[in-house]
Every structure is written in C-alpha cells, then in structure tokens.
C-alpha cells in the first residue's frame, strides 16, 4: 500500500498516521474508524493557494464540501483561507454551524429548493451558482421579495468530456447540469440573468468531471469558456468578472493512478486564462476553482477489524471486515479500487491473496478484490488508504449499520471530529403511530 502524507510504519511494525499508532487508535475509538491526516489536507490547501499566488491572478479556491462535509473540516478550510462550495441545506447548515464566513460560501445544485434558497439568502452567502432557467426566475423573485441583490455565476456546460468514469462526467452536452454553450442556451441565460433587477451576474462556472489525470480537459474548457466570453462581450457588451473552472483534480488511489501535482493543474488553468482571456475585457477575470477529492481524498484512511473468513478452495478466500459499503459505497457504485494493508502487522511480507468483503447483506458489498496480505487472522486491523473523499459523505445506514467515527490526527494527537453513531442515533427519527400501540390494538 502506498503511504500517503504522514503515514508510515513505526518501530512496532504498526501503521502510524499523523504520529498516531493505528493500533492505539483502534483501542481508543474502535472500528471502523475514519482517520484523517490533518497535515496532508493543510498541505494540499497550501499547494493550491501557493500555485494561484504564483500565477499573479486574483483567485478563490473553494473546497467542494460534498467530498467530506463536517464542522471541523469547515473550520480547517476557513483557517487555510479557502472558500467553500455547498450543494444542499445540509452542507450549508454544517458550514454555518462551524461559523464559516457566509460571504465565502458558494451554493451549487441543479434543483435548489425554495427553502434552501431562502436559507442561503438569509445567511447572505457570497454567491449562487445558478443552474437553469427556473432558478433564474425563482432566485430573482425571492431576492426581490427580500430586497436583496444576489451575486450569481451561471453554470455552463462547455461540451468538454473529461476522461473519467462515465457516472461522474458532467461537462458534456447531455448533462443534467447547467446551460449548454453549444445549443445557445448559455447565451440566452446570460441575456436573461443580466436583465434581472436583483441578480448581479459575476460570470460563469464550468465543471468538466472528476478524478481527472490530464490538463487537456481543463485547457479545452478554458478555451471554450473564453470563446463564449468573447461572444458575450461582442454581442452584449458584458464581461465576466469571475470564471469558475470547477474541481475534478485526480488523486492516487492505487498503483497505476497518475495524478499530476496540484501546481501543474493550476498552472494549466491560469496559463490558459492568460492566453485566451487576454483582450476580452480590460482585466483578466478572477479565477475560482473547487477541488474536493484532491484536498481530502488521500488524507483519509479507514481502519477495520477483520472478523470472519471463507476459503473456497481453488476459487478465492473472502475476508470480512466490520464495515463495507455502508462506510465506503464507491467500489459497489463505481467499481473503484483501493489499496490496503494489515495495520497491526505492516512490516510482514505478503503470504496470501484475499478478497475483502464488507458485512452488509449484499453480494456486491466487496471493498477490494485480490489483495496480497500476510496470513490474515481474526482481529487483525485492515487499513484501506485514500478514503477521505466521498466515503463519510456517502456513507449510509444500510442494514442499520452505524456510521463510523472520524478522528483528525496530527503530531501524535488524535481528536474526535465525528462521534460514532449510537444505537439511539439509529432509531432517533423513528416513530410508532399511536394506533399501533400494543395496548390499544384489539383483536
Ligand atoms: N464542483 C462541482 C460543480 C462538482 O460537481 C464537483 C463534484 C466538484 C466541484 C468537486 O469535484 P472533485 O474535485 O471532488 O472531483 N461521488 C463521486 C464524485 C462525484 C463528484 C461530483 N461533483 C465519487 O465518489 O467519485
């Protein structure tokens, strides 16, 4: 298993993250446990900020909180000077509860409800990324009602398809998101939005996909957006103050994944902006990006305890852990691959090939196929790397399995940032109608 960030194998042969021995973390917090390397997130955040500062452009780096939205993460992001992208009232509420500065919050989504819009207007967030014509009208009406002027970007689809898993491509024409440049709806939306009395159109947003390993897609998107900006300037006399180029920067889940350095992605974008936007307006636009996965993905490790195993001679050996698709649905959803090691015997050579099963009642609940490990025993600890993004945030209570705790680790210190769900949490919202009360049921 590749060791990310501060992960290392200590003198006891245990996996250590942020100076904390994972065997000790298991004793203190139990398993499954999401362990988050705080230092690595801060380092990535600084890589983004430094790369943009080096470009000389005005910028905002907004963390796409869908990747991992909890209060401590919002606080960390705020401390690093980033902005925050939210896509629901739940993510907005989390940010507000963490005291995140509202003016640095951007609200996305293809179907923001009136309640969500109201909440965001009342919070006075910095910007709405408007996705469709219905929303232009709704937001104008609601902002007018509250006598507010709201800053907006329009989400446009530049027609660039990123080389990525088909479920997570969003930049192509046939997408539920945004206004298409190709069929003219983006232009129409600009015209309409710019005439609204309570909307202040800052510019446009484009997001071409996720887990992208090349710069070409971003370069093409910049070029297309610049072409569109030129058309808008020529025909309507409007210039974009802000251009948001979304997220999607790839990370290394397994050997063979070849992400670029943060600085390479940023340079491709900022160079593209300098080339293609020159001369469109008096100044180059402010550039925003929205990394999610690349800020938190590699910083997360999930620690499980090995329970049962099933050896099918000549076929394979299944080894089951105390979590699975309920804490990491990505293998089942996207056939995503992960690397793992025995955290309590991290120095031992591989002795067998096993497949890691989760504990949910579903044959598809497999975390890793064909993993080389030392001879696995019940009670061993399995550490799965690179689970910081879209794991906790996509976790579920399927089978009423309780969601794990999350700890931040740094410099030998561990801090609980999300408590493990209790049995009480599982039934917290359940109600039994009075008419079903056993005493009142008559036969
Ligand atoms: N901005 C927008 C508008 C997005 O739709 C997304 C991701 C991001 C930023 C952040 O992208 P990132 O840097 O994290 O790649 N659940 C899937 C990923 C879905 C991504 C959705 N949008 C997964 O587990 O791979």
mmCIF file of N, CA, C and O in Angstrom, residues 138-227:
data_model
loop_
_atom_site.group_PDB
_atom_site.id
_atom_site.type_symbol
_atom_site.label_atom_id
_atom_site.label_comp_id
_atom_site.label_asym_id
_atom_site.label_seq_id
_atom_site.Cartn_x
_atom_site.Cartn_y
_atom_site.Cartn_z
ATOM 1 N N UNK A 138 -36.766 32.039 -10.114
ATOM 2 C CA UNK A 138 -37.061 31.843 -8.693
ATOM 3 C C UNK A 138 -36.159 32.718 -7.814
ATOM 4 O O UNK A 138 -36.619 33.388 -6.880
ATOM 5 N N UNK A 139 -34.888 32.711 -8.144
ATOM 6 C CA UNK A 139 -33.935 33.470 -7.332
ATOM 7 C C UNK A 139 -34.204 34.972 -7.444
ATOM 8 O O UNK A 139 -34.171 35.700 -6.438
ATOM 9 N N UNK A 140 -34.492 35.421 -8.658
ATOM 10 C CA UNK A 140 -34.839 36.842 -8.852
ATOM 11 C C UNK A 140 -36.059 37.203 -7.997
ATOM 12 O O UNK A 140 -36.052 38.199 -7.269
ATOM 13 N N UNK A 141 -37.068 36.364 -8.041
ATOM 14 C CA UNK A 141 -38.301 36.669 -7.307
ATOM 15 C C UNK A 141 -38.050 36.662 -5.797
ATOM 16 O O UNK A 141 -38.506 37.562 -5.078
ATOM 17 N N UNK A 142 -37.311 35.692 -5.337
ATOM 18 C CA UNK A 142 -37.090 35.596 -3.888
ATOM 19 C C UNK A 142 -36.162 36.704 -3.398
ATOM 20 O O UNK A 142 -36.346 37.247 -2.308
ATOM 21 N N UNK A 143 -35.161 37.052 -4.210
ATOM 22 C CA UNK A 143 -34.249 38.131 -3.823
ATOM 23 C C UNK A 143 -34.998 39.459 -3.812
ATOM 24 O O UNK A 143 -34.809 40.296 -2.912
ATOM 25 N N UNK A 144 -35.878 39.655 -4.804
ATOM 26 C CA UNK A 144 -36.661 40.901 -4.880
ATOM 27 C C UNK A 144 -37.536 41.015 -3.640
ATOM 28 O O UNK A 144 -37.629 42.075 -3.013
ATOM 29 N N UNK A 145 -38.166 39.934 -3.283
ATOM 30 C CA UNK A 145 -39.032 39.901 -2.098
ATOM 31 C C UNK A 145 -38.295 40.342 -0.841
ATOM 32 O O UNK A 145 -38.821 41.036 0.010
ATOM 33 N N UNK A 146 -37.046 39.923 -0.751
ATOM 34 C CA UNK A 146 -36.237 40.259 0.432
ATOM 35 C C UNK A 146 -35.443 41.548 0.222
ATOM 36 O O UNK A 146 -34.610 41.912 1.052
ATOM 37 N N UNK A 147 -35.660 42.153 -0.922
ATOM 38 C CA UNK A 147 -34.935 43.375 -1.257
ATOM 39 C C UNK A 147 -33.411 43.200 -1.162
ATOM 40 O O UNK A 147 -32.699 44.034 -0.612
ATOM 41 N N UNK A 148 -32.957 42.083 -1.686
ATOM 42 C CA UNK A 148 -31.508 41.806 -1.701
ATOM 43 C C UNK A 148 -31.043 41.728 -3.147
ATOM 44 O O UNK A 148 -31.817 41.356 -4.023
ATOM 45 N N UNK A 149 -29.766 42.065 -3.350
ATOM 46 C CA UNK A 149 -29.174 41.802 -4.659
ATOM 47 C C UNK A 149 -28.191 40.663 -4.481
ATOM 48 O O UNK A 149 -27.341 40.693 -3.581
ATOM 49 N N UNK A 150 -28.343 39.645 -5.317
ATOM 50 C CA UNK A 150 -27.609 38.407 -5.106
ATOM 51 C C UNK A 150 -26.562 38.218 -6.192
ATOM 52 O O UNK A 150 -26.863 38.354 -7.380
ATOM 53 N N UNK A 151 -25.356 37.882 -5.760
ATOM 54 C CA UNK A 151 -24.287 37.611 -6.740
ATOM 55 C C UNK A 151 -24.480 36.213 -7.291
ATOM 56 O O UNK A 151 -24.685 35.261 -6.531
ATOM 57 N N UNK A 152 -24.373 36.107 -8.631
ATOM 58 C CA UNK A 152 -24.532 34.786 -9.233
ATOM 59 C C UNK A 152 -23.461 34.501 -10.288
ATOM 60 O O UNK A 152 -22.908 35.407 -10.907
ATOM 61 N N UNK A 153 -23.207 33.208 -10.446
ATOM 62 C CA UNK A 153 -22.499 32.704 -11.625
ATOM 63 C C UNK A 153 -23.510 31.830 -12.340
ATOM 64 O O UNK A 153 -24.399 31.260 -11.702
ATOM 65 N N UNK A 154 -23.386 31.693 -13.632
ATOM 66 C CA UNK A 154 -24.226 30.740 -14.354
ATOM 67 C C UNK A 154 -23.391 29.513 -14.664
ATOM 68 O O UNK A 154 -22.265 29.625 -15.168
ATOM 69 N N UNK A 155 -23.944 28.356 -14.336
ATOM 70 C CA UNK A 155 -23.217 27.122 -14.657
ATOM 71 C C UNK A 155 -23.420 26.785 -16.120
ATOM 72 O O UNK A 155 -24.555 26.612 -16.575
ATOM 73 N N UNK A 156 -22.324 26.718 -16.838
ATOM 74 C CA UNK A 156 -22.431 26.383 -18.263
ATOM 75 C C UNK A 156 -21.717 25.067 -18.538
ATOM 76 O O UNK A 156 -20.785 24.689 -17.826
ATOM 77 N N UNK A 157 -22.202 24.346 -19.548
ATOM 78 C CA UNK A 157 -21.524 23.105 -19.937
ATOM 79 C C UNK A 157 -20.775 23.393 -21.227
ATOM 80 O O UNK A 157 -21.367 23.678 -22.273
ATOM 81 N N UNK A 158 -19.440 23.344 -21.121
ATOM 82 C CA UNK A 158 -18.636 23.760 -22.273
ATOM 83 C C UNK A 158 -18.533 22.692 -23.347
ATOM 84 O O UNK A 158 -17.900 22.917 -24.376
ATOM 85 N N UNK A 159 -19.116 21.513 -23.101
ATOM 86 C CA UNK A 159 -19.044 20.457 -24.109
ATOM 87 C C UNK A 159 -17.731 19.709 -24.093
ATOM 88 O O UNK A 159 -17.337 19.096 -25.076
ATOM 89 N N UNK A 160 -17.068 19.756 -22.945
ATOM 90 C CA UNK A 160 -15.816 19.009 -22.804
ATOM 91 C C UNK A 160 -16.116 17.789 -21.950
ATOM 92 O O UNK A 160 -16.703 17.901 -20.887
ATOM 93 N N UNK A 161 -15.685 16.645 -22.456
ATOM 94 C CA UNK A 161 -15.929 15.414 -21.711
ATOM 95 C C UNK A 161 -14.610 14.970 -21.107
ATOM 96 O O UNK A 161 -13.657 14.691 -21.833
ATOM 97 N N UNK A 162 -14.548 14.902 -19.801
ATOM 98 C CA UNK A 162 -13.294 14.509 -19.165
ATOM 99 C C UNK A 162 -13.102 13.007 -19.281
ATOM 100 O O UNK A 162 -14.057 12.261 -19.342
ATOM 101 N N UNK A 163 -11.867 12.575 -19.319
ATOM 102 C CA UNK A 163 -11.584 11.139 -19.374
ATOM 103 C C UNK A 163 -11.741 10.564 -17.987
ATOM 104 O O UNK A 163 -10.842 10.585 -17.187
ATOM 105 N N UNK A 164 -12.900 10.096 -17.712
ATOM 106 C CA UNK A 164 -13.143 9.616 -16.353
ATOM 107 C C UNK A 164 -14.300 8.635 -16.394
ATOM 108 O O UNK A 164 -14.856 8.358 -17.448
ATOM 109 N N UNK A 165 -14.651 8.096 -15.247
ATOM 110 C CA UNK A 165 -15.750 7.138 -15.171
ATOM 111 C C UNK A 165 -17.039 7.806 -15.635
ATOM 112 O O UNK A 165 -17.328 8.936 -15.267
ATOM 113 N N UNK A 166 -17.833 7.104 -16.447
ATOM 114 C CA UNK A 166 -18.973 7.783 -17.071
ATOM 115 C C UNK A 166 -19.980 8.349 -16.068
ATOM 116 O O UNK A 166 -20.635 9.331 -16.337
ATOM 117 N N UNK A 167 -20.098 7.748 -14.895
ATOM 118 C CA UNK A 167 -21.071 8.250 -13.928
ATOM 119 C C UNK A 167 -20.697 9.626 -13.386
ATOM 120 O O UNK A 167 -21.512 10.288 -12.787
ATOM 121 N N UNK A 168 -19.437 9.975 -13.502
ATOM 122 C CA UNK A 168 -19.031 11.228 -12.877
ATOM 123 C C UNK A 168 -18.517 12.258 -13.888
ATOM 124 O O UNK A 168 -17.809 13.155 -13.546
ATOM 125 N N UNK A 169 -18.938 12.119 -15.108
ATOM 126 C CA UNK A 169 -18.640 13.160 -16.106
ATOM 127 C C UNK A 169 -19.812 14.134 -16.138
ATOM 128 O O UNK A 169 -20.958 13.699 -16.179
ATOM 129 N N UNK A 170 -19.522 15.407 -16.125
ATOM 130 C CA UNK A 170 -20.619 16.369 -16.114
ATOM 131 C C UNK A 170 -20.460 17.493 -17.129
ATOM 132 O O UNK A 170 -21.325 18.336 -17.227
ATOM 133 N N UNK A 171 -19.353 17.506 -17.848
ATOM 134 C CA UNK A 171 -19.103 18.648 -18.742
ATOM 135 C C UNK A 171 -19.670 18.487 -20.140
ATOM 136 O O UNK A 171 -19.620 19.396 -20.937
ATOM 137 N N UNK A 172 -20.207 17.309 -20.442
ATOM 138 C CA UNK A 172 -20.677 17.093 -21.805
ATOM 139 C C UNK A 172 -22.054 17.705 -22.024
ATOM 140 O O UNK A 172 -22.761 18.026 -21.088
ATOM 141 N N UNK A 173 -22.434 17.827 -23.280
ATOM 142 C CA UNK A 173 -23.695 18.471 -23.629
ATOM 143 C C UNK A 173 -24.890 17.770 -22.984
ATOM 144 O O UNK A 173 -25.797 18.415 -22.460
ATOM 145 N N UNK A 174 -24.900 16.441 -23.033
ATOM 146 C CA UNK A 174 -26.026 15.693 -22.482
ATOM 147 C C UNK A 174 -25.823 15.518 -20.982
ATOM 148 O O UNK A 174 -25.331 14.495 -20.516
ATOM 149 N N UNK A 175 -26.168 16.547 -20.235
ATOM 150 C CA UNK A 175 -25.928 16.529 -18.795
ATOM 151 C C UNK A 175 -27.108 17.189 -18.099
ATOM 152 O O UNK A 175 -27.738 18.092 -18.658
ATOM 153 N N UNK A 176 -27.399 16.748 -16.895
ATOM 154 C CA UNK A 176 -28.496 17.394 -16.167
ATOM 155 C C UNK A 176 -28.084 18.775 -15.640
ATOM 156 O O UNK A 176 -28.904 19.535 -15.168
ATOM 157 N N UNK A 177 -26.777 19.064 -15.700
ATOM 158 C CA UNK A 177 -26.300 20.315 -15.121
ATOM 159 C C UNK A 177 -26.137 21.422 -16.152
ATOM 160 O O UNK A 177 -25.618 21.201 -17.248
ATOM 161 N N UNK A 178 -26.531 22.606 -15.790
ATOM 162 C CA UNK A 178 -26.090 23.807 -16.461
ATOM 163 C C UNK A 178 -26.671 24.124 -17.833
ATOM 164 O O UNK A 178 -27.501 23.404 -18.373
ATOM 165 N N UNK A 179 -26.218 25.251 -18.336
ATOM 166 C CA UNK A 179 -26.647 25.768 -19.638
ATOM 167 C C UNK A 179 -25.579 25.420 -20.673
ATOM 168 O O UNK A 179 -24.402 25.715 -20.469
ATOM 169 N N UNK A 180 -26.020 24.862 -21.778
ATOM 170 C CA UNK A 180 -25.079 24.414 -22.799
ATOM 171 C C UNK A 180 -24.619 25.585 -23.672
ATOM 172 O O UNK A 180 -25.434 26.404 -24.096
ATOM 173 N N UNK A 181 -23.333 25.656 -23.908
ATOM 174 C CA UNK A 181 -22.834 26.696 -24.818
ATOM 175 C C UNK A 181 -23.256 26.353 -26.245
ATOM 176 O O UNK A 181 -23.776 27.195 -26.983
ATOM 177 N N UNK A 182 -23.074 25.085 -26.607
ATOM 178 C CA UNK A 182 -23.270 24.636 -27.984
ATOM 179 C C UNK A 182 -24.659 24.922 -28.533
ATOM 180 O O UNK A 182 -24.804 25.329 -29.684
ATOM 181 N N UNK A 183 -25.694 24.715 -27.740
ATOM 182 C CA UNK A 183 -27.052 24.883 -28.285
ATOM 183 C C UNK A 183 -27.638 26.272 -28.022
ATOM 184 O O UNK A 183 -28.824 26.507 -28.245
ATOM 185 N N UNK A 184 -26.808 27.168 -27.521
ATOM 186 C CA UNK A 184 -27.260 28.554 -27.382
ATOM 187 C C UNK A 184 -27.927 28.876 -26.058
ATOM 188 O O UNK A 184 -28.214 30.037 -25.752
ATOM 189 N N UNK A 185 -28.181 27.864 -25.237
ATOM 190 C CA UNK A 185 -28.923 28.175 -24.007
ATOM 191 C C UNK A 185 -28.065 28.970 -23.018
ATOM 192 O O UNK A 185 -28.577 29.757 -22.224
ATOM 193 N N UNK A 186 -26.750 28.776 -23.070
ATOM 194 C CA UNK A 186 -25.887 29.550 -22.173
ATOM 195 C C UNK A 186 -25.987 31.048 -22.504
ATOM 196 O O UNK A 186 -26.092 31.894 -21.606
ATOM 197 N N UNK A 187 -25.978 31.346 -23.779
ATOM 198 C CA UNK A 187 -26.069 32.756 -24.195
ATOM 199 C C UNK A 187 -27.408 33.357 -23.762
ATOM 200 O O UNK A 187 -27.469 34.466 -23.207
ATOM 201 N N UNK A 188 -28.453 32.585 -24.012
ATOM 202 C CA UNK A 188 -29.808 33.023 -23.636
ATOM 203 C C UNK A 188 -29.891 33.294 -22.120
ATOM 204 O O UNK A 188 -30.476 34.282 -21.673
ATOM 205 N N UNK A 189 -29.242 32.409 -21.362
ATOM 206 C CA UNK A 189 -29.270 32.545 -19.900
ATOM 207 C C UNK A 189 -28.532 33.804 -19.452
ATOM 208 O O UNK A 189 -28.966 34.508 -18.535
ATOM 209 N N UNK A 190 -27.420 34.097 -20.109
ATOM 210 C CA UNK A 190 -26.652 35.309 -19.778
ATOM 211 C C UNK A 190 -27.522 36.543 -20.030
ATOM 212 O O UNK A 190 -27.621 37.454 -19.188
ATOM 213 N N UNK A 191 -28.152 36.533 -21.178
ATOM 214 C CA UNK A 191 -29.008 37.673 -21.542
ATOM 215 C C UNK A 191 -30.108 37.864 -20.502
ATOM 216 O O UNK A 191 -30.342 38.972 -20.018
ATOM 217 N N UNK A 192 -30.744 36.766 -20.170
ATOM 218 C CA UNK A 192 -31.850 36.830 -19.212
ATOM 219 C C UNK A 192 -31.353 37.257 -17.821
ATOM 220 O O UNK A 192 -31.909 38.172 -17.206
ATOM 221 N N UNK A 193 -30.298 36.609 -17.353
ATOM 222 C CA UNK A 193 -29.812 36.878 -15.996
ATOM 223 C C UNK A 193 -29.330 38.314 -15.855
ATOM 224 O O UNK A 193 -29.549 38.962 -14.826
ATOM 225 N N UNK A 194 -28.711 38.822 -16.913
ATOM 226 C CA UNK A 194 -28.148 40.174 -16.815
ATOM 227 C C UNK A 194 -29.239 41.241 -16.731
ATOM 228 O O UNK A 194 -28.970 42.372 -16.334
ATOM 229 N N UNK A 195 -30.457 40.865 -17.098
ATOM 230 C CA UNK A 195 -31.559 41.847 -17.047
ATOM 231 C C UNK A 195 -32.317 41.814 -15.728
ATOM 232 O O UNK A 195 -33.247 42.594 -15.532
ATOM 233 N N UNK A 196 -31.980 40.894 -14.851
ATOM 234 C CA UNK A 196 -32.754 40.753 -13.605
ATOM 235 C C UNK A 196 -32.327 41.822 -12.592
ATOM 236 O O UNK A 196 -31.133 41.969 -12.311
ATOM 237 N N UNK A 197 -33.311 42.493 -12.048
ATOM 238 C CA UNK A 197 -33.007 43.632 -11.169
ATOM 239 C C UNK A 197 -32.297 43.228 -9.878
ATOM 240 O O UNK A 197 -31.552 44.014 -9.302
ATOM 241 N N UNK A 198 -32.509 41.988 -9.409
ATOM 242 C CA UNK A 198 -31.939 41.616 -8.116
ATOM 243 C C UNK A 198 -30.852 40.555 -8.209
ATOM 244 O O UNK A 198 -30.478 39.955 -7.204
ATOM 245 N N UNK A 199 -30.382 40.343 -9.440
ATOM 246 C CA UNK A 199 -29.266 39.409 -9.625
ATOM 247 C C UNK A 199 -28.076 40.180 -10.172
ATOM 248 O O UNK A 199 -28.227 40.970 -11.101
ATOM 249 N N UNK A 200 -26.920 39.940 -9.549
ATOM 250 C CA UNK A 200 -25.697 40.558 -10.072
ATOM 251 C C UNK A 200 -24.859 39.458 -10.701
ATOM 252 O O UNK A 200 -24.268 38.635 -9.996
ATOM 253 N N UNK A 201 -24.829 39.452 -12.021
ATOM 254 C CA UNK A 201 -24.138 38.379 -12.746
ATOM 255 C C UNK A 201 -22.620 38.617 -12.729
ATOM 256 O O UNK A 201 -22.124 39.552 -13.335
ATOM 257 N N UNK A 202 -21.908 37.725 -12.004
ATOM 258 C CA UNK A 202 -20.445 37.884 -11.920
ATOM 259 C C UNK A 202 -19.724 37.197 -13.071
ATOM 260 O O UNK A 202 -18.632 37.595 -13.448
ATOM 261 N N UNK A 203 -20.321 36.107 -13.543
ATOM 262 C CA UNK A 203 -19.633 35.367 -14.599
ATOM 263 C C UNK A 203 -20.177 33.968 -14.724
ATOM 264 O O UNK A 203 -21.365 33.730 -14.488
ATOM 265 N N UNK A 204 -19.305 33.034 -15.089
ATOM 266 C CA UNK A 204 -19.771 31.673 -15.371
ATOM 267 C C UNK A 204 -18.945 30.628 -14.622
ATOM 268 O O UNK A 204 -17.849 30.902 -14.124
ATOM 269 N N UNK A 205 -19.530 29.455 -14.579
ATOM 270 C CA UNK A 205 -18.922 28.314 -13.905
ATOM 271 C C UNK A 205 -18.934 27.122 -14.829
ATOM 272 O O UNK A 205 -19.916 26.897 -15.542
ATOM 273 N N UNK A 206 -17.869 26.342 -14.812
ATOM 274 C CA UNK A 206 -17.866 25.091 -15.585
ATOM 275 C C UNK A 206 -17.150 24.013 -14.780
ATOM 276 O O UNK A 206 -16.153 24.289 -14.091
ATOM 277 N N UNK A 207 -17.693 22.814 -14.801
ATOM 278 C CA UNK A 207 -17.051 21.681 -14.109
ATOM 279 C C UNK A 207 -17.095 20.513 -15.081
ATOM 280 O O UNK A 207 -18.170 20.122 -15.520
ATOM 281 N N UNK A 208 -15.934 19.976 -15.429
ATOM 282 C CA UNK A 208 -15.925 19.013 -16.545
ATOM 283 C C UNK A 208 -15.893 17.561 -16.102
ATOM 284 O O UNK A 208 -15.964 16.674 -16.939
ATOM 285 N N UNK A 209 -15.788 17.296 -14.817
ATOM 286 C CA UNK A 209 -15.756 15.900 -14.384
ATOM 287 C C UNK A 209 -14.912 15.748 -13.137
ATOM 288 O O UNK A 209 -14.566 16.733 -12.491
ATOM 289 N N UNK A 210 -14.601 14.499 -12.812
ATOM 290 C CA UNK A 210 -13.927 14.246 -11.548
ATOM 291 C C UNK A 210 -12.831 13.196 -11.739
ATOM 292 O O UNK A 210 -12.897 12.389 -12.672
ATOM 293 N N UNK A 211 -11.834 13.215 -10.851
ATOM 294 C CA UNK A 211 -10.721 12.251 -10.890
ATOM 295 C C UNK A 211 -10.043 12.307 -12.264
ATOM 296 O O UNK A 211 -9.868 11.302 -12.957
ATOM 297 N N UNK A 212 -9.664 13.527 -12.645
ATOM 298 C CA UNK A 212 -9.053 13.782 -13.959
ATOM 299 C C UNK A 212 -7.523 13.831 -13.813
ATOM 300 O O UNK A 212 -7.010 14.494 -12.907
ATOM 301 N N UNK A 213 -6.857 13.115 -14.684
ATOM 302 C CA UNK A 213 -5.397 12.999 -14.591
ATOM 303 C C UNK A 213 -4.634 13.847 -15.605
ATOM 304 O O UNK A 213 -3.412 13.810 -15.637
ATOM 305 N N UNK A 214 -5.341 14.501 -16.509
ATOM 306 C CA UNK A 214 -4.626 15.279 -17.529
ATOM 307 C C UNK A 214 -5.066 16.741 -17.456
ATOM 308 O O UNK A 214 -6.122 17.039 -16.925
ATOM 309 N N UNK A 215 -4.244 17.604 -18.058
ATOM 310 C CA UNK A 215 -4.614 19.017 -18.054
ATOM 311 C C UNK A 215 -5.434 19.394 -19.298
ATOM 312 O O UNK A 215 -6.057 20.441 -19.332
ATOM 313 N N UNK A 216 -5.442 18.520 -20.292
ATOM 314 C CA UNK A 216 -6.056 18.892 -21.581
ATOM 315 C C UNK A 216 -7.526 19.296 -21.424
ATOM 316 O O UNK A 216 -7.989 20.249 -22.043
ATOM 317 N N UNK A 217 -8.264 18.537 -20.621
ATOM 318 C CA UNK A 217 -9.690 18.837 -20.442
ATOM 319 C C UNK A 217 -9.894 20.242 -19.880
ATOM 320 O O UNK A 217 -10.778 20.990 -20.323
ATOM 321 N N UNK A 218 -9.061 20.595 -18.900
ATOM 322 C CA UNK A 218 -9.177 21.934 -18.306
ATOM 323 C C UNK A 218 -8.787 23.000 -19.324
ATOM 324 O O UNK A 218 -9.414 24.057 -19.419
ATOM 325 N N UNK A 219 -7.741 22.693 -20.095
ATOM 326 C CA UNK A 219 -7.302 23.679 -21.110
ATOM 327 C C UNK A 219 -8.395 23.915 -22.149
ATOM 328 O O UNK A 219 -8.667 25.048 -22.538
ATOM 329 N N UNK A 220 -9.028 22.800 -22.551
ATOM 330 C CA UNK A 220 -10.113 22.941 -23.528
ATOM 331 C C UNK A 220 -11.276 23.724 -22.940
ATOM 332 O O UNK A 220 -11.890 24.566 -23.611
ATOM 333 N N UNK A 221 -11.576 23.441 -21.672
ATOM 334 C CA UNK A 221 -12.695 24.145 -21.031
ATOM 335 C C UNK A 221 -12.397 25.642 -20.962
ATOM 336 O O UNK A 221 -13.259 26.474 -21.277
ATOM 337 N N UNK A 222 -11.182 25.989 -20.594
ATOM 338 C CA UNK A 222 -10.816 27.415 -20.512
ATOM 339 C C UNK A 222 -10.990 28.069 -21.879
ATOM 340 O O UNK A 222 -11.561 29.160 -22.011
ATOM 341 N N UNK A 223 -10.535 27.365 -22.899
ATOM 342 C CA UNK A 223 -10.608 27.914 -24.254
ATOM 343 C C UNK A 223 -12.071 28.125 -24.675
ATOM 344 O O UNK A 223 -12.429 29.179 -25.211
ATOM 345 N N UNK A 224 -12.901 27.110 -24.394
ATOM 346 C CA UNK A 224 -14.313 27.232 -24.777
ATOM 347 C C UNK A 224 -15.002 28.356 -23.997
ATOM 348 O O UNK A 224 -15.795 29.111 -24.546
ATOM 349 N N UNK A 225 -14.701 28.420 -22.699
ATOM 350 C CA UNK A 225 -15.346 29.455 -21.886
ATOM 351 C C UNK A 225 -14.885 30.831 -22.356
ATOM 352 O O UNK A 225 -15.672 31.779 -22.432
ATOM 353 N N UNK A 226 -13.603 30.932 -22.720
ATOM 354 C CA UNK A 226 -13.085 32.216 -23.212
ATOM 355 C C UNK A 226 -13.763 32.587 -24.535
ATOM 356 O O UNK A 226 -14.120 33.757 -24.757
ATOM 357 N N UNK A 227 -13.962 31.599 -25.387
ATOM 358 C CA UNK A 227 -14.656 31.854 -26.659
ATOM 359 C C UNK A 227 -16.062 32.372 -26.390
ATOM 360 O O UNK A 227 -16.546 33.306 -27.053
#
